[in-house]
Amino acid sequence: MTLLRGLGPLSRVYLLQAVRSKTAIFWNLVFPLVWLFLFGFVFGRGDPLVISALIPGLFTITIMSSAFFGVSYVLVMERETGILRRYRVTPVSPLVIVLANSCRALAMMLVSLLIQGVVAWLVFDIRIAGSLLSVFAVIVLGAAAFVPLGLLVGSVAQDMRTAPAISNLLFFPLMFGSGAAIPAWMLPGFMQTVSRFIPSSYLVESLQGVMVRGEGLLDLLGPITVLLLTLVVGAGLNSLLFRWESSDPVDRRRLLMVVAALIVLFAAAALLAPSFRMIKSPSEARADSAAGTDATERTLLVGATILDGLGGRVEEGYLLVNNGRIEAIGPASDQKQDLGSDLVDAASVVDLGGKFVLPGLIDSHMHIGGSGGGMASAAEMAPTRFTSSLRGYLGVGVTTVVSLTDIPSHMRDLAERVDDGAVMAPRMLFAGASITAPGGHPAARFSTVPGLADQLTHQVSDADEARAAVQRARDSGASLIKLVLEEGAGYEQLPRLDEGAFRAAVAEAHALGLKVTTHVGSDADARLALDAGVDSLQHTPRGLTAETIAALAASGTPLTPTLAVLEGLNKAAHADPFDNVLISRWVDRGIVESLSSPDSWVAQMRQVAGFQLGMEMAFAGAMAATRDAISGGAAILVGSDSGNAMRSVAWRRVRMRTFWCLTSIRPSISLPYASCTRSTSAAIDSTSTLC
């Protein structure tokens, strides 16, 4: 205990110095938040899943910077200013000084990482796959392992002029070569090999394991053992190089011993430690996981009522799931006969009694770029809102969405990230920019924001321009083509797409193998679209006639009424409250706050005479037309038109009963976009969502 005399008081002194130093507070607690927002908005693009995967690297950078710049600088400064000289004549030993410095550094690191974690959770809504206790244990071990390395730098550096050079010489290779700054799976093959000789790689691997892959500490014994050995060896080596005075020379023989010991340690780690799992991309990791699943790991879901989306149902059914895919379905009473007793006995059984299982739902009309709120805040258009909306879709069972009118480059990038597994979201199909008349719908709505109409629409005047617009849409990666036939109603008169241009666009799209959907405003628009051979219609046409309904039924061309957008406006006009549990769980808080704000355009429209009555009449008229279409044999698609006010995903689910009771819609709905997807499902169950 004599060797540790003074540890408590000296540690408190160091902590008080750090807390009272504005410089220390800035570099230890404030500046790391700059890195967090850089990682979050620039590299992670606001996507919680991507940011969650980047956080382990950010935490590693924070720990390394505190060790190589914080710990080392303090030791060099105390030696250079003569503070250590004063300790030398007291009972304070070098071990106490080293441990007190370590305690201060560990405390500051933990506070910094806690702040970063809380901010990342509040701002980016990150998710941690493993237990918080395991995360804490790895962070403490990693910080404790790097503090001795920082102290070694402080012992070797001659003064405050050489300390930054040595620290930078170590910090940047360890940051860029370990997977901390750049994901390890993006590094070249030779760099992935080199990373095994770098101590920070083992911290990134451990943090990735618990935070991203959800592994326990026992699953990470290899990298954790390397960190533990780094702590033990580094702490032991510090006694060899500790100096009281700046004038004391560095013992070169001992320095070579320290370097040799660290080289042996990390060379042994590179040869003996398990392979890094962080070098695999998300898609490779998923494929490996699936390939490693054998028959004994199959999951048997039993007891649920199974709806097949085509009108059939199995009471008390079973589903056998293997590698994330359904292998077999049938009545639970037949499972041993169908699957065999050995397989049933070996499978992991999950009881779903009292629950329903149905195919993934498809929203065939939405706008991911629209907020669904009242446009009372710029936060509604933040990247975090996009990703939270997409998670909401999955949360209520929507596994495929069709975006109609969004910025093509944004949609293509998002669709690629969804396919790669970088974003947890439904499958994305998109039309990109709509093709319309110059100044027509919806270009006229976007005119208040300079340049927005050019991004969201192709405005064409003749057949040649229309064909060129279709080709541009195809080149942008569009899954289908959206054309607009809309001349407005009442006070709003808009230019309508020229008939020759419209027909030319339909023919060109079909020649390129693309489906065509058309926004129709009136019955005449619907008849023109059907005559031109489009593949589906969007919205309930004004003045829909029996002749047009008969033409819809005869051709099999489906109609997406998008009743939800009119229902939402009607609810907004009457200031309906947002107090449903699905809304609080899945709808972005900013959207609800926007719709409730007196500054929203919805609140302002409530002050306009006739707004409430107009919304009631519009919704009732569309409902009546949809009932007529169903009675006349027209095929109906489910599409929410989300992105318009009051059209957040959970709100659609909450209000389904209204549509079901009024229309008595059939439980089977055909889907014309099946050929655009890799899914073989061609139907969805309408009782779970809104048109």
XYZ file of C-alpha atoms in Angstrom:
691
model
C 0.000 0.000 0.000
C 2.994 2.306 0.508
C 3.541 2.371 -3.241
C -0.041 3.677 -3.745
C 0.156 6.371 -1.067
C -1.369 9.597 -2.361
C -3.260 8.004 -5.268
C -6.694 9.215 -4.125
C -5.745 12.870 -3.474
C -3.650 13.121 -6.637
C -6.428 11.629 -8.752
C -8.873 14.179 -7.351
C -6.419 16.977 -8.128
C -6.053 15.848 -11.716
C -9.827 15.587 -12.121
C -10.367 19.073 -10.678
C -7.759 20.463 -13.047
C -9.504 18.848 -16.008
C -12.956 20.064 -14.961
C -11.716 23.627 -14.416
C -9.799 23.773 -17.688
C -11.874 25.184 -20.557
C -9.348 23.755 -22.998
C -9.669 20.269 -21.521
C -13.471 20.487 -21.512
C -13.534 21.572 -25.157
C -11.152 18.926 -26.485
C -12.455 16.093 -24.321
C -16.209 16.736 -24.281
C -17.190 19.251 -26.976
C -14.905 18.506 -29.922
C -15.854 14.782 -30.082
C -19.421 15.913 -30.810
C -18.094 17.588 -33.953
C -16.820 14.179 -35.047
C -20.204 12.676 -34.153
C -22.134 15.079 -36.379
C -19.536 14.708 -39.143
C -19.936 10.934 -39.025
C -23.713 11.196 -38.676
C -24.645 13.695 -41.367
C -21.769 13.329 -43.852
C -20.739 9.676 -43.705
C -23.919 8.197 -42.242
C -26.276 10.572 -44.127
C -28.602 10.588 -41.135
C -29.402 6.878 -41.422
C -29.618 5.373 -37.896
C -28.462 1.934 -39.043
C -25.434 3.267 -40.892
C -24.564 5.591 -38.008
C -24.946 2.730 -35.530
C -22.304 0.848 -37.535
C -20.008 3.909 -37.520
C -20.273 4.633 -33.781
C -17.729 1.933 -32.732
C -15.125 3.615 -34.930
C -15.996 7.029 -33.491
C -15.687 5.704 -29.931
C -12.292 4.225 -30.816
C -11.110 7.558 -32.223
C -12.240 9.314 -29.038
C -10.330 6.843 -26.849
C -7.171 7.065 -28.966
C -7.192 10.855 -29.149
C -7.629 11.124 -25.380
C -4.723 8.728 -24.836
C -2.260 10.060 -27.408
C -3.036 13.753 -27.033
C -4.598 14.133 -23.590
C -2.638 11.729 -21.382
C 0.712 12.188 -23.111
C 0.495 15.983 -23.216
C -0.323 16.222 -19.503
C 2.682 14.094 -18.584
C 5.048 16.056 -20.845
C 3.719 19.416 -19.608
C 4.121 18.421 -15.938
C 7.677 17.302 -16.555
C 8.520 20.396 -18.619
C 7.057 22.825 -16.050
C 8.783 21.126 -13.111
C 5.665 19.710 -11.447
C 7.039 16.168 -11.517
C 10.253 17.476 -9.936
C 8.221 18.579 -6.929
C 6.508 15.205 -6.651
C 9.921 13.562 -6.685
C 10.767 14.840 -3.199
C 7.451 13.565 -1.785
C 6.354 9.984 -1.046
C 4.513 10.012 -4.401
C 5.925 7.250 -6.602
C 5.992 7.084 -10.407
C 3.320 4.369 -10.188
C 0.966 6.734 -8.340
C 1.499 9.472 -10.928
C 0.836 7.049 -13.761
C -2.303 5.647 -12.092
C -3.657 9.092 -11.185
C -3.203 10.246 -14.761
C -4.931 7.079 -15.905
C -7.900 7.642 -13.578
C -8.347 11.200 -14.854
C -8.123 10.068 -18.476
C -10.546 7.186 -17.934
C -13.087 9.446 -16.227
C -12.947 12.022 -19.031
C -13.173 9.313 -21.704
C -16.218 7.705 -20.101
C -18.029 11.029 -19.716
C -17.211 11.947 -23.322
C -18.414 8.609 -24.665
C -21.579 8.786 -22.562
C -22.388 12.233 -23.970
C -21.734 11.042 -27.522
C -23.912 7.977 -27.017
C -26.824 9.976 -25.593
C -26.599 12.624 -28.339
C -26.382 9.932 -31.039
C -29.469 8.275 -29.580
C -31.445 11.512 -29.326
C -30.414 13.013 -32.685
C -29.857 9.966 -34.892
C -31.956 7.354 -33.087
C -29.121 4.809 -33.148
C -29.679 1.200 -32.132
C -27.338 -0.978 -30.036
C -27.688 -4.687 -30.761
C -25.916 -6.015 -27.650
C -26.280 -5.317 -23.943
C -25.277 -1.934 -22.543
C -23.281 -3.700 -19.833
C -21.137 -5.435 -22.458
C -20.658 -2.127 -24.289
C -19.544 -0.485 -21.037
C -17.140 -3.338 -20.266
C -15.484 -3.124 -23.694
C -15.210 0.669 -23.496
C -13.563 0.532 -20.049
C -11.153 -2.187 -21.174
C -10.313 -0.348 -24.408
C -9.728 2.937 -22.616
C -7.604 1.216 -19.973
C -5.542 -0.464 -22.708
C -4.786 2.765 -24.577
C -3.973 4.963 -21.582
C -0.637 3.152 -20.975
C 0.248 3.655 -24.652
C -0.422 7.366 -24.269
C 1.733 7.436 -21.144
C 4.568 5.756 -23.062
C 4.371 8.587 -25.621
C 4.470 11.094 -22.758
C 7.546 9.418 -21.336
C 9.412 9.366 -24.655
C 8.541 12.909 -25.876
C 11.249 15.370 -24.905
C 9.038 18.470 -24.683
C 5.746 20.007 -25.891
C 7.231 20.579 -29.341
C 8.033 16.950 -30.010
C 4.988 15.440 -28.245
C 2.478 16.396 -31.010
C 4.737 14.979 -33.706
C 5.061 11.612 -31.952
C 1.343 11.494 -31.114
C 0.292 12.261 -34.686
C 2.793 9.755 -36.040
C 0.971 7.055 -34.075
C -2.604 8.364 -34.056
C -3.328 8.711 -37.772
C -2.061 5.277 -38.898
C -3.966 3.688 -36.019
C -7.113 5.617 -36.945
C -7.109 4.988 -40.712
C -5.650 1.488 -40.679
C -7.901 -0.050 -38.047
C -11.401 0.427 -39.427
C -12.086 3.298 -37.046
C -12.277 6.117 -39.615
C -13.034 3.950 -42.674
C -15.129 0.768 -42.298
C -12.774 -2.223 -42.326
C -14.697 -3.978 -45.108
C -13.962 -1.005 -47.391
C -10.193 -1.242 -46.861
C -8.009 -2.941 -49.513
C -7.065 -6.525 -48.833
C -3.468 -5.737 -47.821
C -4.723 -3.073 -45.382
C -7.083 -5.599 -43.803
C -4.038 -7.788 -43.207
C -2.023 -4.883 -41.798
C -4.890 -3.992 -39.472
C -4.280 -7.200 -37.527
C -0.972 -5.715 -36.300
C -2.708 -2.523 -35.081
C -3.999 -2.386 -31.461
C -6.940 -0.106 -32.258
C -8.330 -2.722 -34.665
C -9.066 -4.993 -31.724
C -11.022 -2.245 -29.997
C -13.061 -1.546 -33.152
C -13.715 -5.284 -33.583
C -14.871 -5.616 -29.967
C -17.146 -2.566 -30.123
C -18.544 -3.659 -33.484
C -19.254 -7.069 -31.990
C -21.324 -5.874 -29.034
C -22.883 -2.736 -30.569
C -23.614 -3.825 -34.149
C -23.585 -7.627 -34.247
C -25.099 -8.113 -30.783
C -22.374 -10.507 -29.630
C -21.560 -11.254 -26.013
C -18.177 -10.920 -24.355
C -17.553 -14.663 -24.671
C -17.977 -14.334 -28.444
C -15.177 -11.741 -28.455
C -12.562 -13.485 -26.340
C -9.910 -13.073 -29.045
C -9.914 -9.261 -29.416
C -10.715 -8.761 -25.717
C -7.681 -10.863 -24.765
C -5.477 -8.697 -27.008
C -6.796 -5.535 -25.327
C -6.221 -7.043 -21.895
C -2.641 -7.988 -22.809
C -2.097 -4.474 -24.173
C -3.172 -3.083 -20.799
C -0.928 -5.427 -18.805
C 2.137 -5.094 -21.037
C 1.722 -1.336 -21.509
C 1.295 -0.684 -17.794
C 4.337 -2.808 -17.003
C 6.514 -1.083 -19.594
C 5.728 2.408 -18.304
C 8.042 1.920 -15.331
C 10.950 1.410 -17.744
C 10.636 4.806 -19.443
C 9.204 7.114 -16.761
C 11.313 10.305 -16.336
C 11.102 12.961 -13.611
C 13.053 15.649 -15.474
C 13.046 16.817 -19.089
C 16.820 16.845 -18.893
C 16.882 13.140 -18.069
C 17.812 11.244 -21.241
C 15.557 8.523 -22.624
C 17.180 5.171 -21.985
C 17.554 3.861 -25.540
C 18.107 0.300 -24.422
C 14.862 0.353 -22.466
C 13.085 2.090 -25.353
C 14.150 -0.721 -27.694
C 12.890 -3.245 -25.135
C 9.509 -1.472 -25.016
C 9.220 -1.334 -28.817
C 10.292 -4.978 -29.137
C 7.764 -6.089 -26.509
C 4.897 -4.287 -28.291
C 5.959 -5.682 -31.676
C 6.011 -9.230 -30.273
C 2.613 -8.695 -28.635
C 0.823 -7.469 -31.760
C 2.635 -9.870 -34.090
C 1.414 -12.718 -31.894
C -2.079 -11.217 -31.926
C -2.041 -10.986 -35.730
C -1.059 -14.646 -36.012
C -3.161 -16.157 -33.226
C -6.269 -14.002 -32.770
C -9.453 -15.025 -34.628
C -10.213 -13.395 -37.974
C -11.948 -10.036 -37.835
C -15.656 -10.209 -38.545
C -15.765 -6.474 -39.201
C -13.978 -6.940 -42.565
C -17.160 -8.414 -44.043
C -19.683 -6.053 -45.573
C -23.242 -6.174 -44.173
C -24.469 -8.228 -47.149
C -21.559 -10.710 -46.839
C -22.186 -11.073 -43.115
C -25.844 -11.851 -43.734
C -24.949 -14.410 -46.432
C -22.423 -16.116 -44.142
C -24.987 -16.205 -41.350
C -27.541 -17.800 -43.646
C -25.035 -20.316 -45.009
C -24.079 -21.343 -41.491
C -27.641 -22.152 -40.491
C -28.405 -25.875 -40.587
C -31.597 -27.857 -40.224
C -31.299 -28.048 -36.445
C -31.569 -24.238 -36.279
C -34.830 -23.986 -38.174
C -37.645 -22.113 -36.462
C -41.175 -23.476 -36.305
C -43.903 -20.874 -35.821
C -47.115 -22.516 -34.606
C -50.630 -21.585 -33.585
C -51.222 -18.481 -35.713
C -54.016 -17.881 -38.201
C -52.276 -17.677 -41.596
C -53.713 -15.487 -44.377
C -52.251 -16.117 -47.833
C -53.331 -12.786 -49.349
C -55.462 -14.544 -51.939
C -58.506 -15.118 -49.779
C -57.329 -18.362 -48.176
C -56.629 -18.849 -44.482
C -55.273 -21.596 -42.251
C -56.519 -21.694 -38.680
C -54.005 -22.938 -36.101
C -51.279 -23.160 -38.705
C -47.525 -23.673 -38.755
C -44.684 -22.004 -40.686
C -41.212 -23.509 -40.979
C -38.586 -20.760 -41.366
C -35.041 -21.511 -42.519
C -32.359 -18.946 -43.403
C -34.940 -16.182 -43.184
C -37.218 -17.881 -45.712
C -40.486 -19.756 -45.244
C -39.960 -23.396 -46.241
C -43.376 -24.851 -45.459
C -46.875 -23.809 -44.368
C -49.822 -25.873 -43.271
C -52.210 -26.774 -40.450
C -50.420 -27.354 -37.156
C -52.065 -30.774 -36.873
C -50.218 -31.886 -40.029
C -46.743 -30.580 -39.195
C -45.197 -33.926 -38.213
C -46.726 -35.634 -41.211
C -45.521 -32.861 -43.558
C -42.078 -32.291 -42.061
C -41.183 -35.445 -40.226
C -40.917 -35.999 -36.487
C -37.125 -35.548 -36.357
C -37.207 -32.095 -37.951
C -40.141 -30.921 -35.828
C -38.470 -32.126 -32.624
C -35.166 -30.434 -33.541
C -36.640 -27.080 -34.591
C -36.911 -24.079 -32.286
C -40.635 -23.584 -31.623
C -42.328 -20.182 -31.216
C -45.983 -20.128 -30.130
C -48.005 -17.496 -32.042
C -51.390 -18.512 -30.698
C -53.976 -15.751 -31.071
C -51.910 -13.888 -33.694
C -52.218 -13.524 -37.481
C -49.557 -14.018 -40.146
C -50.004 -12.441 -43.575
C -47.811 -11.513 -46.581
C -45.830 -8.312 -46.524
C -47.985 -5.341 -47.521
C -47.244 -3.146 -50.544
C -47.877 0.596 -50.657
C -48.259 1.287 -54.366
C -48.312 5.090 -54.119
C -46.108 7.122 -51.782
C -43.612 10.008 -51.741
C -40.645 9.406 -49.458
C -39.496 13.005 -49.922
C -42.719 14.468 -48.506
C -42.905 14.918 -44.756
C -46.505 13.934 -44.031
C -46.602 16.905 -41.662
C -47.737 20.488 -41.802
C -44.391 21.913 -43.023
C -44.031 23.937 -39.825
C -40.377 23.021 -39.341
C -37.321 22.372 -41.495
C -36.654 19.280 -39.357
C -39.435 17.521 -41.276
C -37.098 17.255 -44.263
C -34.043 16.034 -42.307
C -32.473 12.704 -43.341
C -33.388 11.237 -39.950
C -37.065 11.789 -40.765
C -36.730 9.798 -43.998
C -35.176 6.824 -42.232
C -37.639 6.911 -39.338
C -40.522 6.901 -41.858
C -39.047 3.875 -43.635
C -38.666 2.003 -40.341
C -42.288 2.875 -39.616
C -43.343 1.168 -42.827
C -41.625 -2.039 -41.759
C -43.047 -1.699 -38.275
C -46.619 -1.915 -39.559
C -45.946 -4.666 -42.083
C -45.253 -2.778 -45.328
C -42.354 -4.536 -47.055
C -42.480 -2.910 -50.528
C -43.185 0.701 -51.481
C -43.629 2.400 -54.853
C -42.414 6.004 -54.893
C -44.227 8.195 -57.430
C -42.631 11.653 -57.851
C -39.390 11.917 -55.910
C -35.902 13.099 -56.865
C -34.509 10.247 -59.042
C -30.918 10.343 -57.792
C -32.098 10.216 -54.181
C -34.374 7.271 -54.888
C -31.722 5.339 -56.819
C -29.198 5.840 -54.018
C -31.742 4.820 -51.387
C -32.837 1.739 -53.347
C -29.198 0.622 -53.720
C -28.562 1.079 -49.996
C -31.690 -0.915 -49.167
C -30.568 -3.722 -51.500
C -27.091 -3.703 -49.941
C -28.521 -3.916 -46.443
C -27.119 -0.536 -45.379
C -30.633 0.794 -44.669
C -33.416 -1.107 -42.954
C -36.383 -0.258 -45.146
C -38.986 -1.818 -47.442
C -37.992 -2.710 -51.002
C -37.952 0.468 -53.052
C -39.559 0.822 -56.482
C -39.644 4.326 -57.911
C -40.738 6.351 -60.904
C -38.496 9.297 -60.101
C -39.658 12.487 -61.802
C -43.228 12.665 -63.152
C -43.822 13.516 -66.806
C -46.267 16.391 -67.171
C -47.090 19.517 -69.185
C -44.993 22.689 -68.781
C -46.320 24.337 -65.639
C -48.759 21.472 -65.101
C -49.417 19.346 -62.059
C -47.378 18.794 -59.919
C -44.754 21.233 -61.259
C -46.998 24.169 -60.357
C -46.980 23.069 -56.697
C -43.182 23.093 -56.590
C -42.712 26.508 -58.195
C -42.215 28.276 -54.851
C -38.854 26.503 -54.394
C -36.449 27.440 -57.234
C -35.256 24.392 -59.164
C -37.451 21.884 -57.322
C -39.906 21.416 -60.194
C -37.006 20.612 -62.541
C -35.831 17.865 -60.183
C -39.250 16.327 -59.562
C -40.823 16.610 -63.025
C -40.048 16.265 -66.722
C -42.136 18.986 -68.379
C -42.738 18.141 -72.038
C -44.636 19.817 -74.869
C -44.602 17.279 -77.709
C -44.050 13.636 -78.567
C -40.280 13.907 -79.070
C -39.784 15.546 -75.678
C -42.043 12.933 -74.087
C -40.033 10.040 -75.541
C -36.793 11.685 -74.412
C -38.219 12.135 -70.902
C -39.073 8.437 -70.692
C -35.532 7.565 -71.745
C -34.101 9.888 -69.074
C -36.314 8.232 -66.479
C -35.112 4.798 -67.597
C -31.491 5.955 -67.400
C -32.066 7.258 -63.866
C -32.964 3.741 -62.756
C -36.745 4.156 -62.647
C -38.771 1.000 -62.020
C -41.805 2.415 -63.850
C -42.984 5.621 -65.540
C -45.474 8.076 -64.051
C -47.437 10.340 -66.406
C -49.803 13.109 -65.299
C -53.170 13.983 -66.841
C -54.578 16.791 -64.720
C -56.166 20.085 -65.692
C -57.226 21.065 -62.194
C -60.653 21.800 -60.831
C -62.508 24.899 -59.729
C -60.218 27.865 -59.223
C -57.090 25.866 -60.080
C -56.788 25.511 -63.867
C -53.549 23.881 -65.018
C -51.964 23.019 -68.375
C -52.714 19.375 -69.270
C -50.246 17.033 -70.931
C -50.707 17.041 -74.712
C -52.492 13.874 -75.921
C -49.885 13.170 -78.598
C -47.085 13.545 -76.070
C -48.962 11.325 -73.636
C -49.488 8.516 -76.137
C -45.885 8.753 -77.317
C -44.644 8.422 -73.718
C -46.793 5.340 -73.103
C -45.566 3.681 -76.299
C -41.916 4.513 -75.567
C -42.120 3.176 -72.015
C -43.646 -0.089 -73.168
C -41.019 -0.390 -75.895
C -38.374 -0.095 -73.159
C -40.098 -2.729 -71.045
C -41.378 -0.309 -68.390
C -44.831 -0.208 -66.805
C -46.782 3.056 -66.963
C -48.986 4.495 -64.241
C -50.973 7.691 -64.718
C -52.264 10.357 -62.377
C -55.769 11.090 -63.623
C -57.854 14.063 -62.549
C -61.136 13.507 -64.378
C -63.175 10.770 -65.994
C -62.013 11.988 -69.435
C -58.389 11.652 -68.292
C -59.062 8.091 -67.164
C -60.656 7.143 -70.501
C -57.697 8.586 -72.435
C -55.234 6.691 -70.239
C -57.112 3.414 -70.674
C -57.329 3.912 -74.424
C -53.558 4.517 -74.562
C -52.928 1.237 -72.738
C -51.460 2.370 -69.409
C -50.889 -0.263 -66.738
C -52.609 1.444 -63.787
C -54.413 4.627 -62.741
C -53.709 6.783 -59.717
C -56.453 8.576 -57.709
C -60.236 8.429 -58.056
C -61.166 10.458 -61.157
C -63.650 13.287 -60.706
C -67.002 12.342 -62.231
C -66.108 8.680 -62.639
C -68.716 7.103 -64.945
C -70.086 3.602 -65.241
C -68.599 3.358 -68.744
C -65.102 4.036 -67.416
C -65.570 1.567 -64.574
C -66.630 -1.045 -67.132
C -63.524 -0.266 -69.182
C -61.361 -0.663 -66.056
C -62.925 -4.032 -65.302
C -62.711 -5.254 -68.895
C -59.051 -4.314 -69.306
C -58.001 -5.451 -65.835
C -56.237 -2.111 -65.333
C -56.105 -1.492 -61.581
C -57.064 1.757 -59.879
C -55.297 3.156 -56.818
C -57.874 5.490 -55.230
C -55.442 6.956 -52.628
C -58.394 7.671 -50.364
C -56.023 8.059 -47.446
C -54.797 11.466 -48.603
C -58.337 12.858 -48.731
C -59.193 11.191 -45.454
C -56.099 12.731 -43.894
C -56.961 16.208 -45.115
C -60.488 15.752 -43.813
C -59.164 14.719 -40.402
C -56.739 17.620 -40.397
C -59.513 20.047 -41.286
C -61.384 18.893 -38.187
C -58.256 18.899 -35.961
C -58.422 15.215 -35.042
C -56.053 14.368 -32.139
C -52.935 12.240 -32.603
C -53.238 9.988 -29.573
C -53.070 6.456 -30.956
C -50.375 4.091 -29.717
C -49.261 3.254 -33.282
C -48.731 6.937 -34.012
C -46.629 7.460 -30.887
C -44.588 4.359 -31.687
C -43.913 4.722 -35.410
C -44.486 8.329 -36.483
C -41.595 10.768 -36.161
C -42.156 13.132 -33.232
C -41.430 16.134 -35.433
C -44.265 15.214 -37.802
C -46.842 15.029 -35.011
C -45.589 18.302 -33.550
C -45.760 19.925 -36.977
C -49.358 18.853 -37.567
C -50.309 20.157 -34.116
C -48.469 23.453 -34.602
C -50.453 26.669 -35.181
C -47.795 27.529 -37.796
C -48.612 24.535 -40.015
C -50.399 25.160 -43.287
C -53.118 22.780 -42.087
C -53.874 25.016 -39.102
C -53.912 28.056 -41.360
C -56.309 26.405 -43.805
C -58.751 25.716 -40.986
C -59.317 29.459 -40.862
C -60.426 29.510 -44.503
C -64.203 29.539 -44.932
C -65.503 26.307 -46.438
C -62.289 24.322 -45.960
C -63.853 21.755 -43.626
C -66.954 21.304 -45.775
C -64.856 21.042 -48.933
C -62.697 18.287 -47.438
C -65.765 16.392 -46.236
C -67.331 16.514 -49.692
C -64.104 15.541 -51.485
C -63.549 12.544 -49.231
C -67.181 11.413 -49.402
C -67.190 11.731 -53.204
C -64.010 9.702 -53.574
C -65.349 7.021 -51.231
C -68.571 6.772 -53.222
C -66.666 6.529 -56.528
C -64.429 3.796 -55.086
C -67.455 1.811 -53.909
C -68.894 2.069 -57.424
C -65.593 0.938 -58.946
C -65.445 -2.092 -56.664
C -69.078 -2.973 -57.358
C -68.344 -2.682 -61.071
C -65.533 -5.230 -60.886
C -62.540 -2.870 -61.078
C -59.294 -4.081 -59.506
C -58.167 -1.887 -56.623
C -54.609 -1.304 -55.461
C -53.544 -0.123 -52.025
C -51.716 3.208 -52.088
C -51.499 5.790 -49.336
C -50.075 8.842 -51.150
C -47.945 9.293 -48.030
C -45.800 12.389 -47.988
C -48.912 14.548 -48.059
C -50.200 16.056 -44.818
C -51.625 13.584 -42.287
C -50.209 10.632 -44.232
C -47.666 9.155 -41.867
C -47.574 5.393 -42.029
C -49.098 4.578 -38.635
C -51.992 6.980 -39.243
C -52.987 4.895 -42.265
C -53.214 1.751 -40.154
C -55.222 3.489 -37.432
C -57.941 4.590 -39.858
C -58.380 1.383 -41.851
C -61.701 0.422 -40.273
C -63.453 3.420 -41.838
C -62.600 2.263 -45.354
C -63.329 -1.385 -44.606
C -66.794 -0.701 -43.188
C -67.827 1.699 -45.942
C -66.649 -0.282 -48.947
C -66.734 -3.951 -47.885
C -63.691 -4.316 -50.132
C -62.664 -7.813 -51.219
C -59.739 -9.306 -49.242
C -57.700 -9.961 -52.396
C -56.061 -7.200 -54.415
C -53.963 -7.852 -57.504
C -50.668 -6.034 -58.005
C -49.526 -4.983 -61.487
C -45.972 -4.184 -60.396
C -45.094 -7.793 -59.567
C -42.977 -8.039 -62.718
C -40.947 -5.029 -61.570
C -39.831 -6.745 -58.370
C -37.944 -9.839 -57.366
C -40.957 -10.834 -55.274
C -43.281 -13.555 -56.532
C -46.152 -12.236 -54.441
C -48.847 -10.726 -56.628
C -51.424 -9.868 -53.999
C -51.784 -8.213 -50.626
C -54.391 -8.311 -47.925
C -56.401 -5.112 -47.927
C -57.714 -5.447 -44.412
C -54.416 -4.218 -43.007
C -53.904 -0.941 -44.811
C -55.694 1.864 -46.632
C -56.188 2.686 -50.294
